[in-house]
Amino acid sequence: MTHSTSHLLNADLHCHSVVSDGTLTPEDLAARAKANGVELWALTDHDEIGGQARALAAAHAQGMKYLTGVEISVTFIGHTVHIVGLGFDVNNAALAQGLRDTRGGRTQRAREMAEGLAKVGIPGAFEGALPYVGNPELISRTHFARFLVESGVCKDTNEVFRKYLTEGKPGYVAHRWATLRDAVTWITQAGGVAVVAHPARYKFTPNEEFALFTEFKGFGGQGVEVVTGSHSAAEYVSYAHTAREFGLAASRGSDFHSPAESHTELGTLPLLNSQLTPVWDLLGSRIQ
Ligand code: AMP
Ligand code: MN
Ligand code: MN
Ligand code: MN
C-alpha cells in the first residue's frame, strides 16, 4: 500500500458486537466484514474493550488487518458526543479504568428510564430489556428499543427513539458520561488516535460545532468520521471540508449494529476521497 492510494483501502473502523449493543458476536462480525471485502477492520463497542482479543483473533483468522477500537460516550456542553478510539494498547490501565467509570451508572439510569416508560403506560421495560443485554455492565437505550419493538409498542427501533428515548421523551434520562478531555487523553496516552464519531448526528449550532472541534483538537484529537452510516452524501462533503479545515485525518465506518436494524452494511460505504488523509495513515505501526 503506497501513501497515495491508501484512501482506496476498504477499511471499516466502526461497528458493535454483543459486548455492547450489537446483535452479532465479534467472530460473526469479522466473517461478515470479510465477506463484504473489508481489508482493515476495527470493532468499536460502546465504552468497553472486552471484545478486543476476540475481534483481533477473528480478524486474523479471516485474513484481515486489525486496529483496536472503542466508542466512548462523552458529555460536551450538555450533549452526548461519541469519540472513537483506534489503535490504542488494550492493556493500558488508565484507559481501562476510565471505561469502567464511564460504564458505571448505566444500570441506575436504565431503572430510571423504565420508571419514565411505566408512567406513560409501558410497565416492565427494565426486565424486558435485560434479555437483549449481552454485557451486564452495558445496558443501553438500544436494548430498550429492541424490547419495545418485540413487544409490539413500536414498529421499529427508529420509532422507539423518536417517541420514547430521545431528549424530552418519557424514557429519556440524561446521563453524565466522560468529559471530552478525559476520553481524548485516555485514547492518546494509550498510543491510539481519537476520532469524532458521526459529527452530523449532534445537531449542534455552527458555533457549538466549532467549539467541539477546536477543543477536541486542543486535547490531542486527530481524526473525524467523514464517511459513516450516519451521514448523508452531502454530509460526506461537508465533513471532508471540516477535516481539512481543522487538519484532522478522516475515518470511515459503517456503525453496523445488527442485520435486522442497520441500514448500512459493513464495508459497503463509499471510499474516502483522495484529498483526505486516512486515519489509518497515522496508525501504521498500530495496525495488527
Ligand atoms: P446509550 O449509549 O444507552 O445512550 O444508547 C445509544 C445508542 O442508541 C447508540 O449507540 C445507537 O446504537 C442507538 N441510537 C441512538 N439514536 C438512535 C436512533 N435515532 N435510532 C436508532 N438507534 C439509535
Ligand atoms: Mn450503539
Ligand atoms: Mn455513536
Ligand atoms: Mn457506534
mmCIF file of N, CA, C and O and ligand atoms in Angstrom, residues 14-16 21 44 46 71 82 84 197-198 201 255-257, ligand 4:
data_model
loop_
_atom_site.group_PDB
_atom_site.id
_atom_site.type_symbol
_atom_site.label_atom_id
_atom_site.label_comp_id
_atom_site.label_asym_id
_atom_site.label_seq_id
_atom_site.Cartn_x
_atom_site.Cartn_y
_atom_site.Cartn_z
ATOM 1 N N HIS A 14 -15.755 1.139 12.495
ATOM 2 C CA HIS A 14 -16.807 1.465 13.474
ATOM 3 C C HIS A 14 -17.922 0.428 13.362
ATOM 4 O O HIS A 14 -18.627 0.373 12.354
ATOM 5 N N CYS A 15 -18.066 -0.413 14.402
ATOM 6 C CA CYS A 15 -19.210 -1.338 14.476
ATOM 7 C C CYS A 15 -19.319 -1.879 15.901
ATOM 8 O O CYS A 15 -18.433 -1.664 16.724
ATOM 9 N N HIS A 16 -20.429 -2.552 16.168
ATOM 10 C CA HIS A 16 -20.757 -3.001 17.534
ATOM 11 C C HIS A 16 -21.115 -4.476 17.582
ATOM 12 O O HIS A 16 -21.816 -4.979 16.703
ATOM 13 N N ASP A 21 -23.975 -2.966 22.193
ATOM 14 C CA ASP A 21 -25.378 -3.006 21.769
ATOM 15 C C ASP A 21 -25.580 -3.560 20.355
ATOM 16 O O ASP A 21 -26.599 -3.302 19.733
ATOM 17 N N THR A 44 -15.675 -1.458 17.572
ATOM 18 C CA THR A 44 -15.677 -0.277 18.443
ATOM 19 C C THR A 44 -16.879 -0.306 19.389
ATOM 20 O O THR A 44 -17.790 0.521 19.266
ATOM 21 N N HIS A 46 -19.316 0.265 22.519
ATOM 22 C CA HIS A 46 -19.509 1.424 23.400
ATOM 23 C C HIS A 46 -18.844 1.198 24.749
ATOM 24 O O HIS A 46 -19.157 0.226 25.454
ATOM 25 N N GLU A 71 -15.755 3.053 21.326
ATOM 26 C CA GLU A 71 -16.526 4.285 21.111
ATOM 27 C C GLU A 71 -16.940 4.797 22.485
ATOM 28 O O GLU A 71 -17.761 4.175 23.165
ATOM 29 N N HIS A 82 -19.971 11.139 20.820
ATOM 30 C CA HIS A 82 -19.218 9.887 20.822
ATOM 31 C C HIS A 82 -17.824 10.098 20.235
ATOM 32 O O HIS A 82 -17.683 10.700 19.165
ATOM 33 N N VAL A 84 -14.534 7.967 19.020
ATOM 34 C CA VAL A 84 -13.972 6.656 18.688
ATOM 35 C C VAL A 84 -12.469 6.689 18.957
ATOM 36 O O VAL A 84 -11.791 7.671 18.617
ATOM 37 N N ALA A 197 -16.847 10.800 16.330
ATOM 38 C CA ALA A 197 -17.765 9.913 15.617
ATOM 39 C C ALA A 197 -18.935 10.708 15.043
ATOM 40 O O ALA A 197 -19.392 11.692 15.638
ATOM 41 N N HIS A 198 -19.408 10.280 13.882
ATOM 42 C CA HIS A 198 -20.628 10.799 13.212
ATOM 43 C C HIS A 198 -21.029 12.221 13.610
ATOM 44 O O HIS A 198 -22.104 12.429 14.210
ATOM 45 N N ARG A 201 -24.609 13.874 13.537
ATOM 46 C CA ARG A 201 -25.697 13.402 14.399
ATOM 47 C C ARG A 201 -26.021 14.352 15.539
ATOM 48 O O ARG A 201 -27.089 14.244 16.156
ATOM 49 N N ASP A 255 -20.773 1.819 11.400
ATOM 50 C CA ASP A 255 -21.567 1.849 12.634
ATOM 51 C C ASP A 255 -22.619 0.729 12.614
ATOM 52 O O ASP A 255 -23.716 0.872 13.146
ATOM 53 N N PHE A 256 -22.226 -0.395 12.028
ATOM 54 C CA PHE A 256 -23.139 -1.549 11.928
ATOM 55 C C PHE A 256 -23.437 -2.099 13.330
ATOM 56 O O PHE A 256 -22.527 -2.264 14.147
ATOM 57 N N HIS A 257 -24.735 -2.370 13.590
ATOM 58 C CA HIS A 257 -25.164 -2.950 14.870
ATOM 59 C C HIS A 257 -25.819 -4.326 14.707
ATOM 60 O O HIS A 257 -25.707 -5.172 15.588
HETATM 61 MN MN MN B 4 -21.464 3.413 17.127
#
